[in-house]
């Protein structure tokens, strides 16, 4: 058959792209436009082999072989077949199992059945050498593609390179058409380029919150019983504010700093207020809403969630949209969620009540928003939580969409 087939080791392709663009092979450091990537692979394969494409096989690992959001988007694309191996965690690191064996089996079967005349391999693993040699013996031309190495050296097995009929390098210019590095250097974006996120980061903390001006949790001037000692306040310097964060915004690390150092007796921790709600995430910080007594004001506590507003037919359509069109960028995810919520709300009064909380989001809706975002692979592998910068971007996307679609002005102007 005068057709070409592309076999992609996603771990190699995206890991090498992350090394090239972000300086380390962690795929969480890059954002991938899978539609553009598949389109680029197809065009390049047809150009190099001078054969029409039969199919692109995408080999990747997934926990318990359960398709992740990116896999669900890929497998509904034309001419794309997804094959999943296991993704296991050992010593704090993730590793693929069974991907090489699946690629070997697919390559051998395609060659034996003469399903194609040319095979493009995007991989660097020498374990695929027997399959490559078997394909050549069946008269298949093997094209080996590499991702440009960050250090200018090979990032492929030399045996694979030696046995391939043709070799090409996907350089930085080609990679950046579909892949970009995430800017994780700082948590607070520039106010000039993204004022909506900067406003959230810079929001003042209520006085009763951990880290707020009237916070009474154990700190440098707290005694053994956790009560502030005025005599010690004049002799000890206050703890510096965390770098890179909005003024007064507590993080899990900040709260961990309130605990006693290793080897010293633990100090009493402040009790969580009854009815308090989380300010930023599902970590360990809490605040009491100003003027609400305990819990949220009635006008915001009664806001319906997206699930309550969504019919079974809409839920099916939402899932289809998530799989086929939503890219998974944190800012975009927040916008999609807010757009659906606004379209189904039907009452302007709810939007007015919501705008009084800007830049905060009521905790029931905020929790639903973060759970929705988790579907798009935004959980950081190291601790199975959404990255802090991504959480800010998700909420900023939510408020940006509210601002665009709300009938009554800019939320931040009403706060």
mmCIF file of C-alpha atoms in Angstrom:
data_model
loop_
_atom_site.group_PDB
_atom_site.id
_atom_site.type_symbol
_atom_site.label_atom_id
_atom_site.label_comp_id
_atom_site.label_asym_id
_atom_site.label_seq_id
_atom_site.Cartn_x
_atom_site.Cartn_y
_atom_site.Cartn_z
ATOM 1 C CA UNK A 1 0.000 0.000 0.000
ATOM 2 C CA UNK A 2 1.439 3.361 -0.989
ATOM 3 C CA UNK A 3 0.479 5.069 2.252
ATOM 4 C CA UNK A 4 2.346 6.303 5.303
ATOM 5 C CA UNK A 5 1.697 5.705 8.985
ATOM 6 C CA UNK A 6 3.023 7.785 11.886
ATOM 7 C CA UNK A 7 3.773 6.171 15.254
ATOM 8 C CA UNK A 8 4.266 8.740 18.017
ATOM 9 C CA UNK A 9 5.782 8.063 21.431
ATOM 10 C CA UNK A 10 4.059 10.942 23.238
ATOM 11 C CA UNK A 11 6.349 10.632 26.244
ATOM 12 C CA UNK A 12 9.390 11.215 24.040
ATOM 13 C CA UNK A 13 7.855 13.902 21.820
ATOM 14 C CA UNK A 14 6.391 16.055 24.614
ATOM 15 C CA UNK A 15 9.177 15.359 27.114
ATOM 16 C CA UNK A 16 11.831 16.397 24.609
ATOM 17 C CA UNK A 17 9.762 19.446 23.648
ATOM 18 C CA UNK A 18 9.541 20.429 27.324
ATOM 19 C CA UNK A 19 13.319 20.066 27.689
ATOM 20 C CA UNK A 20 13.860 22.219 24.618
ATOM 21 C CA UNK A 21 11.389 24.976 25.520
ATOM 22 C CA UNK A 22 11.241 24.917 29.338
ATOM 23 C CA UNK A 23 14.609 23.441 30.321
ATOM 24 C CA UNK A 24 13.240 20.272 31.943
ATOM 25 C CA UNK A 25 11.349 17.223 30.622
ATOM 26 C CA UNK A 26 8.233 17.707 32.788
ATOM 27 C CA UNK A 27 5.186 17.860 30.526
ATOM 28 C CA UNK A 28 3.431 20.041 33.109
ATOM 29 C CA UNK A 29 5.814 22.829 32.034
ATOM 30 C CA UNK A 30 4.324 23.099 28.531
ATOM 31 C CA UNK A 31 0.966 23.797 26.925
ATOM 32 C CA UNK A 32 0.104 21.763 23.827
ATOM 33 C CA UNK A 33 -2.301 22.613 21.018
ATOM 34 C CA UNK A 34 -3.047 19.027 20.036
ATOM 35 C CA UNK A 35 -5.029 19.972 16.924
ATOM 36 C CA UNK A 36 -2.105 21.985 15.582
ATOM 37 C CA UNK A 37 0.349 19.257 16.559
ATOM 38 C CA UNK A 38 -1.565 16.506 14.751
ATOM 39 C CA UNK A 39 -2.016 18.725 11.715
ATOM 40 C CA UNK A 40 1.725 19.445 11.655
ATOM 41 C CA UNK A 41 2.610 15.755 11.970
ATOM 42 C CA UNK A 42 0.331 14.857 9.088
ATOM 43 C CA UNK A 43 1.615 17.589 6.779
ATOM 44 C CA UNK A 44 5.244 16.805 7.554
ATOM 45 C CA UNK A 45 4.762 13.047 7.095
ATOM 46 C CA UNK A 46 3.031 13.409 3.732
ATOM 47 C CA UNK A 47 5.705 15.846 2.592
ATOM 48 C CA UNK A 48 8.658 13.690 3.676
ATOM 49 C CA UNK A 49 7.302 10.334 2.464
ATOM 50 C CA UNK A 50 5.427 11.643 -0.596
ATOM 51 C CA UNK A 51 2.608 9.311 0.427
ATOM 52 C CA UNK A 52 -0.920 10.049 1.707
ATOM 53 C CA UNK A 53 -1.465 9.447 5.397
ATOM 54 C CA UNK A 54 -3.270 6.320 6.511
ATOM 55 C CA UNK A 55 -3.267 6.980 10.241
ATOM 56 C CA UNK A 56 -1.417 8.526 13.196
ATOM 57 C CA UNK A 57 -1.000 6.243 16.205
ATOM 58 C CA UNK A 58 -0.512 8.137 19.475
ATOM 59 C CA UNK A 59 1.112 6.020 22.212
ATOM 60 C CA UNK A 60 1.026 7.379 25.740
ATOM 61 C CA UNK A 61 0.710 6.354 29.372
ATOM 62 C CA UNK A 62 -2.255 6.998 31.678
ATOM 63 C CA UNK A 63 -3.009 6.030 35.292
ATOM 64 C CA UNK A 64 -4.787 2.644 35.184
ATOM 65 C CA UNK A 65 -4.923 3.138 31.389
ATOM 66 C CA UNK A 66 -7.858 5.507 31.859
ATOM 67 C CA UNK A 67 -7.923 8.127 29.055
ATOM 68 C CA UNK A 68 -7.063 11.630 30.259
ATOM 69 C CA UNK A 69 -8.647 14.798 28.779
ATOM 70 C CA UNK A 70 -5.929 15.151 26.144
ATOM 71 C CA UNK A 71 -6.423 11.521 25.099
ATOM 72 C CA UNK A 72 -10.177 12.008 24.759
ATOM 73 C CA UNK A 73 -9.588 15.028 22.540
ATOM 74 C CA UNK A 74 -7.035 13.186 20.425
ATOM 75 C CA UNK A 75 -9.022 10.035 19.795
ATOM 76 C CA UNK A 76 -11.959 11.900 18.241
ATOM 77 C CA UNK A 77 -9.683 13.633 15.719
ATOM 78 C CA UNK A 78 -9.690 12.311 12.141
ATOM 79 C CA UNK A 79 -7.024 9.719 11.336
ATOM 80 C CA UNK A 80 -5.829 9.475 14.953
ATOM 81 C CA UNK A 81 -5.795 6.300 17.047
ATOM 82 C CA UNK A 82 -4.771 6.436 20.716
ATOM 83 C CA UNK A 83 -3.048 3.476 22.380
ATOM 84 C CA UNK A 84 -2.518 3.709 26.138
ATOM 85 C CA UNK A 85 -0.051 2.009 28.392
ATOM 86 C CA UNK A 86 0.055 2.254 32.168
ATOM 87 C CA UNK A 87 1.406 5.277 34.012
ATOM 88 C CA UNK A 88 2.872 4.318 37.377
ATOM 89 C CA UNK A 89 4.454 6.349 40.136
ATOM 90 C CA UNK A 90 7.652 5.221 41.841
ATOM 91 C CA UNK A 91 9.892 7.219 44.188
ATOM 92 C CA UNK A 92 7.885 10.349 43.426
ATOM 93 C CA UNK A 93 8.348 10.040 39.649
ATOM 94 C CA UNK A 94 5.956 8.939 36.908
ATOM 95 C CA UNK A 95 6.958 6.246 34.410
ATOM 96 C CA UNK A 96 5.242 4.665 31.394
ATOM 97 C CA UNK A 97 4.795 0.905 31.244
ATOM 98 C CA UNK A 98 3.834 -1.055 28.128
ATOM 99 C CA UNK A 99 4.124 1.819 25.641
ATOM 100 C CA UNK A 100 7.248 0.490 23.891
ATOM 101 C CA UNK A 101 5.756 -3.004 23.655
ATOM 102 C CA UNK A 102 2.562 -1.600 22.119
ATOM 103 C CA UNK A 103 4.549 0.405 19.559
ATOM 104 C CA UNK A 104 6.632 -2.642 18.673
ATOM 105 C CA UNK A 105 3.529 -4.791 18.191
ATOM 106 C CA UNK A 106 1.769 -2.170 16.049
ATOM 107 C CA UNK A 107 4.834 -1.553 13.876
ATOM 108 C CA UNK A 108 5.390 -5.259 13.274
ATOM 109 C CA UNK A 109 1.721 -5.901 12.466
ATOM 110 C CA UNK A 110 1.502 -3.011 10.007
ATOM 111 C CA UNK A 111 4.617 -4.188 8.176
ATOM 112 C CA UNK A 112 3.580 -7.861 8.110
ATOM 113 C CA UNK A 113 0.144 -6.987 6.684
ATOM 114 C CA UNK A 114 1.680 -4.552 4.163
ATOM 115 C CA UNK A 115 -0.735 -1.865 5.380
ATOM 116 C CA UNK A 116 1.697 0.888 4.396
ATOM 117 C CA UNK A 117 4.826 1.567 2.420
ATOM 118 C CA UNK A 118 6.405 4.085 4.812
ATOM 119 C CA UNK A 119 6.429 4.336 8.597
ATOM 120 C CA UNK A 120 7.387 7.468 10.499
ATOM 121 C CA UNK A 121 8.646 6.813 14.030
ATOM 122 C CA UNK A 122 8.713 9.683 16.521
ATOM 123 C CA UNK A 123 10.633 8.074 19.342
ATOM 124 C CA UNK A 124 14.070 7.836 20.895
ATOM 125 C CA UNK A 125 13.888 4.500 22.716
ATOM 126 C CA UNK A 126 16.255 1.770 21.567
ATOM 127 C CA UNK A 127 13.747 -0.892 22.715
ATOM 128 C CA UNK A 128 11.958 -0.332 19.422
ATOM 129 C CA UNK A 129 14.986 -1.486 17.402
ATOM 130 C CA UNK A 130 13.722 -5.081 16.801
ATOM 131 C CA UNK A 131 10.417 -3.753 15.472
ATOM 132 C CA UNK A 132 12.203 -1.281 13.212
ATOM 133 C CA UNK A 133 14.401 -4.034 11.770
ATOM 134 C CA UNK A 134 11.390 -6.315 11.266
ATOM 135 C CA UNK A 135 9.543 -3.573 9.362
ATOM 136 C CA UNK A 136 12.544 -3.097 7.066
ATOM 137 C CA UNK A 137 12.645 -6.816 6.346
ATOM 138 C CA UNK A 138 9.015 -6.600 5.166
ATOM 139 C CA UNK A 139 9.909 -3.876 2.681
ATOM 140 C CA UNK A 140 8.727 -0.858 4.678
ATOM 141 C CA UNK A 141 10.761 2.356 4.551
ATOM 142 C CA UNK A 142 11.368 3.630 8.084
ATOM 143 C CA UNK A 143 11.645 7.371 8.746
ATOM 144 C CA UNK A 144 12.961 8.299 12.195
ATOM 145 C CA UNK A 145 12.099 11.735 13.548
ATOM 146 C CA UNK A 146 13.865 13.392 16.465
ATOM 147 C CA UNK A 147 12.997 16.449 18.511
ATOM 148 C CA UNK A 148 15.815 18.988 18.562
ATOM 149 C CA UNK A 149 17.820 18.328 21.710
ATOM 150 C CA UNK A 150 18.185 21.164 24.186
ATOM 151 C CA UNK A 151 21.942 20.576 24.496
ATOM 152 C CA UNK A 152 22.494 20.107 20.757
ATOM 153 C CA UNK A 153 23.302 16.406 21.188
ATOM 154 C CA UNK A 154 21.343 13.269 20.286
ATOM 155 C CA UNK A 155 18.287 12.402 22.389
ATOM 156 C CA UNK A 156 17.718 9.119 20.538
ATOM 157 C CA UNK A 157 19.256 5.674 20.614
ATOM 158 C CA UNK A 158 22.267 5.540 18.289
ATOM 159 C CA UNK A 159 21.178 2.082 17.129
ATOM 160 C CA UNK A 160 17.818 3.486 16.018
ATOM 161 C CA UNK A 161 19.561 6.296 14.178
ATOM 162 C CA UNK A 162 21.888 3.829 12.444
ATOM 163 C CA UNK A 163 19.096 1.484 11.291
ATOM 164 C CA UNK A 164 16.585 4.100 10.076
ATOM 165 C CA UNK A 165 16.253 4.640 6.330
ATOM 166 C CA UNK A 166 15.665 8.377 6.710
ATOM 167 C CA UNK A 167 16.107 10.757 9.646
ATOM 168 C CA UNK A 168 14.632 14.194 10.249
ATOM 169 C CA UNK A 169 14.829 16.634 13.160
ATOM 170 C CA UNK A 170 11.776 18.559 14.371
ATOM 171 C CA UNK A 171 13.432 21.843 15.243
ATOM 172 C CA UNK A 172 12.397 24.572 17.656
ATOM 173 C CA UNK A 173 10.542 26.502 14.960
ATOM 174 C CA UNK A 174 8.416 23.478 14.089
ATOM 175 C CA UNK A 175 7.759 22.562 17.740
ATOM 176 C CA UNK A 176 6.632 26.058 18.741
ATOM 177 C CA UNK A 177 3.822 25.992 16.200
ATOM 178 C CA UNK A 178 1.906 23.736 18.590
ATOM 179 C CA UNK A 179 3.803 23.759 21.901
ATOM 180 C CA UNK A 180 4.711 26.617 24.204
ATOM 181 C CA UNK A 181 6.363 26.793 27.610
ATOM 182 C CA UNK A 182 4.358 27.866 30.614
ATOM 183 C CA UNK A 183 5.666 30.887 32.488
ATOM 184 C CA UNK A 184 5.987 29.465 35.993
ATOM 185 C CA UNK A 185 8.838 31.661 37.164
ATOM 186 C CA UNK A 186 6.618 33.943 39.208
ATOM 187 C CA UNK A 187 3.126 33.593 40.539
ATOM 188 C CA UNK A 188 2.018 37.164 39.948
ATOM 189 C CA UNK A 189 1.685 38.185 36.292
ATOM 190 C CA UNK A 190 2.388 41.682 35.091
ATOM 191 C CA UNK A 191 -0.514 44.035 35.748
ATOM 192 C CA UNK A 192 0.118 45.699 32.414
ATOM 193 C CA UNK A 193 -0.461 42.502 30.440
ATOM 194 C CA UNK A 194 -3.062 40.728 32.578
ATOM 195 C CA UNK A 195 -4.746 43.137 35.030
ATOM 196 C CA UNK A 196 -7.545 40.690 35.838
ATOM 197 C CA UNK A 197 -5.141 38.175 37.394
ATOM 198 C CA UNK A 198 -3.137 40.935 39.071
ATOM 199 C CA UNK A 199 -6.332 42.237 40.703
ATOM 200 C CA UNK A 200 -7.017 38.827 42.204
ATOM 201 C CA UNK A 201 -3.468 38.495 43.501
ATOM 202 C CA UNK A 202 -3.493 41.984 44.997
ATOM 203 C CA UNK A 203 -6.920 41.708 46.662
ATOM 204 C CA UNK A 204 -6.732 42.758 50.341
ATOM 205 C CA UNK A 205 -7.125 39.986 52.875
ATOM 206 C CA UNK A 206 -9.942 40.311 55.444
ATOM 207 C CA UNK A 207 -8.656 41.180 58.883
ATOM 208 C CA UNK A 208 -9.758 37.875 60.375
ATOM 209 C CA UNK A 209 -7.925 35.777 57.809
ATOM 210 C CA UNK A 210 -4.599 34.053 58.393
ATOM 211 C CA UNK A 211 -1.962 36.568 57.402
ATOM 212 C CA UNK A 212 -4.357 39.504 57.803
ATOM 213 C CA UNK A 213 -3.536 42.494 59.993
ATOM 214 C CA UNK A 214 -5.595 41.263 62.933
ATOM 215 C CA UNK A 215 -4.693 37.594 62.641
ATOM 216 C CA UNK A 216 -4.017 36.107 66.094
ATOM 217 C CA UNK A 217 -2.545 32.759 65.091
ATOM 218 C CA UNK A 218 0.746 31.640 66.698
ATOM 219 C CA UNK A 219 3.669 33.535 65.200
ATOM 220 C CA UNK A 220 6.995 34.972 66.265
ATOM 221 C CA UNK A 221 5.393 36.859 69.167
ATOM 222 C CA UNK A 222 3.108 34.060 70.338
ATOM 223 C CA UNK A 223 3.641 32.387 73.656
ATOM 224 C CA UNK A 224 3.497 28.693 74.491
ATOM 225 C CA UNK A 225 -0.298 28.837 74.715
ATOM 226 C CA UNK A 226 -0.658 30.449 71.290
ATOM 227 C CA UNK A 227 -1.625 33.875 72.726
ATOM 228 C CA UNK A 228 0.254 36.969 71.620
ATOM 229 C CA UNK A 229 2.713 38.321 74.161
ATOM 230 C CA UNK A 230 2.952 42.162 73.919
ATOM 231 C CA UNK A 231 6.322 42.095 75.656
ATOM 232 C CA UNK A 232 7.782 40.041 72.863
ATOM 233 C CA UNK A 233 6.299 42.174 70.073
ATOM 234 C CA UNK A 234 8.816 44.968 70.641
ATOM 235 C CA UNK A 235 11.839 42.679 70.551
ATOM 236 C CA UNK A 236 11.073 40.469 67.582
ATOM 237 C CA UNK A 237 10.763 41.446 63.965
ATOM 238 C CA UNK A 238 7.611 40.463 62.111
ATOM 239 C CA UNK A 239 7.869 37.626 59.624
ATOM 240 C CA UNK A 240 8.488 38.911 56.099
ATOM 241 C CA UNK A 241 5.684 38.699 53.559
ATOM 242 C CA UNK A 242 6.009 35.805 51.126
ATOM 243 C CA UNK A 243 7.709 36.815 47.878
ATOM 244 C CA UNK A 244 5.817 36.664 44.636
ATOM 245 C CA UNK A 245 2.364 36.625 46.200
ATOM 246 C CA UNK A 246 -0.339 39.227 46.461
ATOM 247 C CA UNK A 247 -0.273 41.302 49.627
ATOM 248 C CA UNK A 248 -1.635 39.288 52.536
ATOM 249 C CA UNK A 249 -2.674 36.219 50.522
ATOM 250 C CA UNK A 250 -2.005 33.139 52.682
ATOM 251 C CA UNK A 251 -0.710 29.987 51.039
ATOM 252 C CA UNK A 252 -0.227 26.496 52.473
ATOM 253 C CA UNK A 253 3.478 27.281 52.894
ATOM 254 C CA UNK A 254 2.660 30.436 54.834
ATOM 255 C CA UNK A 255 0.387 28.509 57.157
ATOM 256 C CA UNK A 256 2.939 25.755 57.565
ATOM 257 C CA UNK A 257 5.332 28.443 58.796
ATOM 258 C CA UNK A 258 3.076 28.995 61.792
ATOM 259 C CA UNK A 259 3.872 25.525 63.081
ATOM 260 C CA UNK A 260 6.658 24.878 65.550
ATOM 261 C CA UNK A 261 10.090 24.019 64.065
ATOM 262 C CA UNK A 262 11.181 20.395 63.990
ATOM 263 C CA UNK A 263 12.234 19.187 67.414
ATOM 264 C CA UNK A 264 10.204 21.771 69.345
ATOM 265 C CA UNK A 265 6.805 21.169 70.973
ATOM 266 C CA UNK A 266 3.955 22.062 68.587
ATOM 267 C CA UNK A 267 2.067 25.249 69.300
ATOM 268 C CA UNK A 268 -1.728 25.351 69.307
ATOM 269 C CA UNK A 269 -3.169 26.112 65.880
ATOM 270 C CA UNK A 270 -6.031 28.551 65.354
ATOM 271 C CA UNK A 271 -9.358 26.779 65.150
ATOM 272 C CA UNK A 272 -11.246 26.944 61.879
ATOM 273 C CA UNK A 273 -14.188 29.322 62.321
ATOM 274 C CA UNK A 274 -17.618 27.748 62.123
ATOM 275 C CA UNK A 275 -19.072 28.196 58.649
ATOM 276 C CA UNK A 276 -15.863 29.677 57.258
ATOM 277 C CA UNK A 277 -15.132 29.323 53.572
ATOM 278 C CA UNK A 278 -11.908 28.760 51.678
ATOM 279 C CA UNK A 279 -10.495 31.846 50.020
ATOM 280 C CA UNK A 280 -8.303 30.518 47.219
ATOM 281 C CA UNK A 281 -8.228 26.738 47.115
ATOM 282 C CA UNK A 282 -8.925 23.494 48.884
ATOM 283 C CA UNK A 283 -5.711 23.773 50.870
ATOM 284 C CA UNK A 284 -5.532 24.983 54.473
ATOM 285 C CA UNK A 285 -6.395 28.680 54.438
ATOM 286 C CA UNK A 286 -9.780 29.958 55.552
ATOM 287 C CA UNK A 287 -11.511 33.291 56.098
ATOM 288 C CA UNK A 288 -14.805 34.551 57.443
ATOM 289 C CA UNK A 289 -16.719 36.688 54.953
ATOM 290 C CA UNK A 290 -16.892 40.296 56.216
ATOM 291 C CA UNK A 291 -20.266 41.176 57.705
ATOM 292 C CA UNK A 292 -21.620 37.667 57.276
ATOM 293 C CA UNK A 293 -21.357 36.407 60.806
ATOM 294 C CA UNK A 294 -20.683 32.772 59.953
ATOM 295 C CA UNK A 295 -20.651 31.559 56.384
ATOM 296 C CA UNK A 296 -21.567 33.546 53.295
ATOM 297 C CA UNK A 297 -24.171 36.277 52.887
ATOM 298 C CA UNK A 298 -27.599 34.833 51.954
ATOM 299 C CA UNK A 299 -27.621 36.567 48.585
ATOM 300 C CA UNK A 300 -24.440 34.767 47.488
ATOM 301 C CA UNK A 301 -24.980 31.512 49.390
ATOM 302 C CA UNK A 302 -28.165 31.030 47.355
ATOM 303 C CA UNK A 303 -26.418 31.325 43.984
ATOM 304 C CA UNK A 304 -27.114 28.173 41.951
ATOM 305 C CA UNK A 305 -24.244 25.990 40.814
ATOM 306 C CA UNK A 306 -23.691 25.096 37.184
ATOM 307 C CA UNK A 307 -24.757 21.515 37.878
ATOM 308 C CA UNK A 308 -28.107 22.743 39.215
ATOM 309 C CA UNK A 309 -28.646 24.808 36.056
ATOM 310 C CA UNK A 310 -27.665 22.097 33.572
ATOM 311 C CA UNK A 311 -30.065 19.627 31.976
ATOM 312 C CA UNK A 312 -29.104 16.131 30.869
ATOM 313 C CA UNK A 313 -29.053 17.243 27.225
ATOM 314 C CA UNK A 314 -26.840 20.232 28.054
ATOM 315 C CA UNK A 315 -24.512 18.026 30.079
ATOM 316 C CA UNK A 316 -24.012 15.760 27.069
ATOM 317 C CA UNK A 317 -23.364 18.759 24.802
ATOM 318 C CA UNK A 318 -20.915 20.211 27.360
ATOM 319 C CA UNK A 319 -18.968 16.963 27.430
ATOM 320 C CA UNK A 320 -18.797 16.907 23.651
ATOM 321 C CA UNK A 321 -17.503 20.490 23.614
ATOM 322 C CA UNK A 322 -14.923 19.720 26.306
ATOM 323 C CA UNK A 323 -13.575 16.803 24.288
ATOM 324 C CA UNK A 324 -13.518 18.409 20.871
ATOM 325 C CA UNK A 325 -12.950 22.159 21.240
ATOM 326 C CA UNK A 326 -11.814 23.220 24.730
ATOM 327 C CA UNK A 327 -8.028 23.344 24.703
ATOM 328 C CA UNK A 328 -7.417 23.079 28.446
ATOM 329 C CA UNK A 329 -5.621 26.417 28.949
ATOM 330 C CA UNK A 330 -6.454 27.490 32.543
ATOM 331 C CA UNK A 331 -7.712 30.932 31.509
ATOM 332 C CA UNK A 332 -9.877 29.379 28.772
ATOM 333 C CA UNK A 333 -11.290 26.786 31.187
ATOM 334 C CA UNK A 334 -12.469 29.552 33.523
ATOM 335 C CA UNK A 335 -14.080 31.380 30.611
ATOM 336 C CA UNK A 336 -15.946 28.301 29.362
ATOM 337 C CA UNK A 337 -17.309 27.551 32.837
ATOM 338 C CA UNK A 338 -18.459 31.153 33.357
ATOM 339 C CA UNK A 339 -20.050 31.340 29.906
ATOM 340 C CA UNK A 340 -22.153 28.247 30.559
ATOM 341 C CA UNK A 341 -23.132 29.484 34.005
ATOM 342 C CA UNK A 342 -24.170 32.896 32.683
ATOM 343 C CA UNK A 343 -26.092 31.476 29.706
ATOM 344 C CA UNK A 344 -28.202 29.295 31.996
ATOM 345 C CA UNK A 345 -28.613 31.657 34.929
ATOM 346 C CA UNK A 346 -31.533 33.667 33.608
ATOM 347 C CA UNK A 347 -31.553 36.239 36.466
ATOM 348 C CA UNK A 348 -29.513 39.450 36.432
ATOM 349 C CA UNK A 349 -29.858 39.730 40.207
ATOM 350 C CA UNK A 350 -27.577 36.760 40.708
ATOM 351 C CA UNK A 351 -24.853 38.440 38.664
ATOM 352 C CA UNK A 352 -25.183 41.613 40.738
ATOM 353 C CA UNK A 353 -24.824 39.589 43.942
ATOM 354 C CA UNK A 354 -21.802 37.805 42.515
ATOM 355 C CA UNK A 355 -20.116 41.046 41.472
ATOM 356 C CA UNK A 356 -20.104 42.312 45.072
ATOM 357 C CA UNK A 357 -17.582 39.594 45.941
ATOM 358 C CA UNK A 358 -15.078 40.407 43.186
ATOM 359 C CA UNK A 359 -12.363 39.131 42.960
ATOM 360 C CA UNK A 360 -13.534 36.234 45.142
ATOM 361 C CA UNK A 361 -15.868 33.496 43.927
ATOM 362 C CA UNK A 362 -18.473 31.919 46.257
ATOM 363 C CA UNK A 363 -16.992 28.734 47.614
ATOM 364 C CA UNK A 364 -19.647 26.368 46.208
ATOM 365 C CA UNK A 365 -19.181 27.731 42.691
ATOM 366 C CA UNK A 366 -15.417 28.003 43.145
ATOM 367 C CA UNK A 367 -15.157 24.359 44.174
ATOM 368 C CA UNK A 368 -17.232 23.316 41.182
ATOM 369 C CA UNK A 369 -15.018 25.447 38.925
ATOM 370 C CA UNK A 370 -11.818 23.789 40.195
ATOM 371 C CA UNK A 371 -13.316 20.305 39.858
ATOM 372 C CA UNK A 372 -14.243 21.139 36.279
ATOM 373 C CA UNK A 373 -10.706 22.393 35.603
ATOM 374 C CA UNK A 374 -9.239 19.149 36.963
ATOM 375 C CA UNK A 375 -10.790 17.295 34.001
ATOM 376 C CA UNK A 376 -8.328 18.989 31.674
ATOM 377 C CA UNK A 377 -5.195 17.519 33.176
ATOM 378 C CA UNK A 378 -4.353 20.623 35.234
ATOM 379 C CA UNK A 379 -3.514 18.588 38.331
ATOM 380 C CA UNK A 380 0.172 18.803 39.150
ATOM 381 C CA UNK A 381 1.568 15.266 39.309
ATOM 382 C CA UNK A 382 3.757 16.034 42.306
ATOM 383 C CA UNK A 383 0.875 16.592 44.732
ATOM 384 C CA UNK A 384 -2.319 15.985 42.720
ATOM 385 C CA UNK A 385 -3.410 19.596 43.154
ATOM 386 C CA UNK A 386 -3.906 22.358 40.642
ATOM 387 C CA UNK A 387 -0.851 24.569 40.334
ATOM 388 C CA UNK A 388 -1.214 27.862 42.209
ATOM 389 C CA UNK A 389 -0.602 30.008 39.137
ATOM 390 C CA UNK A 390 -3.161 27.951 37.193
ATOM 391 C CA UNK A 391 -5.757 28.502 39.933
ATOM 392 C CA UNK A 392 -5.322 32.262 39.621
ATOM 393 C CA UNK A 393 -5.616 32.031 35.833
ATOM 394 C CA UNK A 394 -8.762 29.854 36.064
ATOM 395 C CA UNK A 395 -10.473 32.399 38.309
ATOM 396 C CA UNK A 396 -9.279 35.305 36.200
ATOM 397 C CA UNK A 397 -10.797 33.630 33.139
ATOM 398 C CA UNK A 398 -14.051 33.222 35.048
ATOM 399 C CA UNK A 399 -14.192 36.926 35.915
ATOM 400 C CA UNK A 400 -13.157 38.016 32.430
ATOM 401 C CA UNK A 401 -16.095 36.117 30.919
ATOM 402 C CA UNK A 402 -18.481 37.516 33.549
ATOM 403 C CA UNK A 403 -17.216 40.994 32.668
ATOM 404 C CA UNK A 404 -17.751 40.428 28.934
ATOM 405 C CA UNK A 405 -21.218 38.901 29.163
ATOM 406 C CA UNK A 406 -22.709 40.621 32.227
ATOM 407 C CA UNK A 407 -25.347 43.223 31.300
ATOM 408 C CA UNK A 408 -24.441 45.620 34.089
ATOM 409 C CA UNK A 409 -20.862 46.822 33.969
ATOM 410 C CA UNK A 410 -17.484 45.633 35.081
ATOM 411 C CA UNK A 411 -17.469 43.458 38.231
ATOM 412 C CA UNK A 412 -14.403 45.150 39.625
ATOM 413 C CA UNK A 413 -16.084 48.543 39.414
ATOM 414 C CA UNK A 414 -18.891 47.358 41.649
ATOM 415 C CA UNK A 415 -16.689 45.983 44.386
#
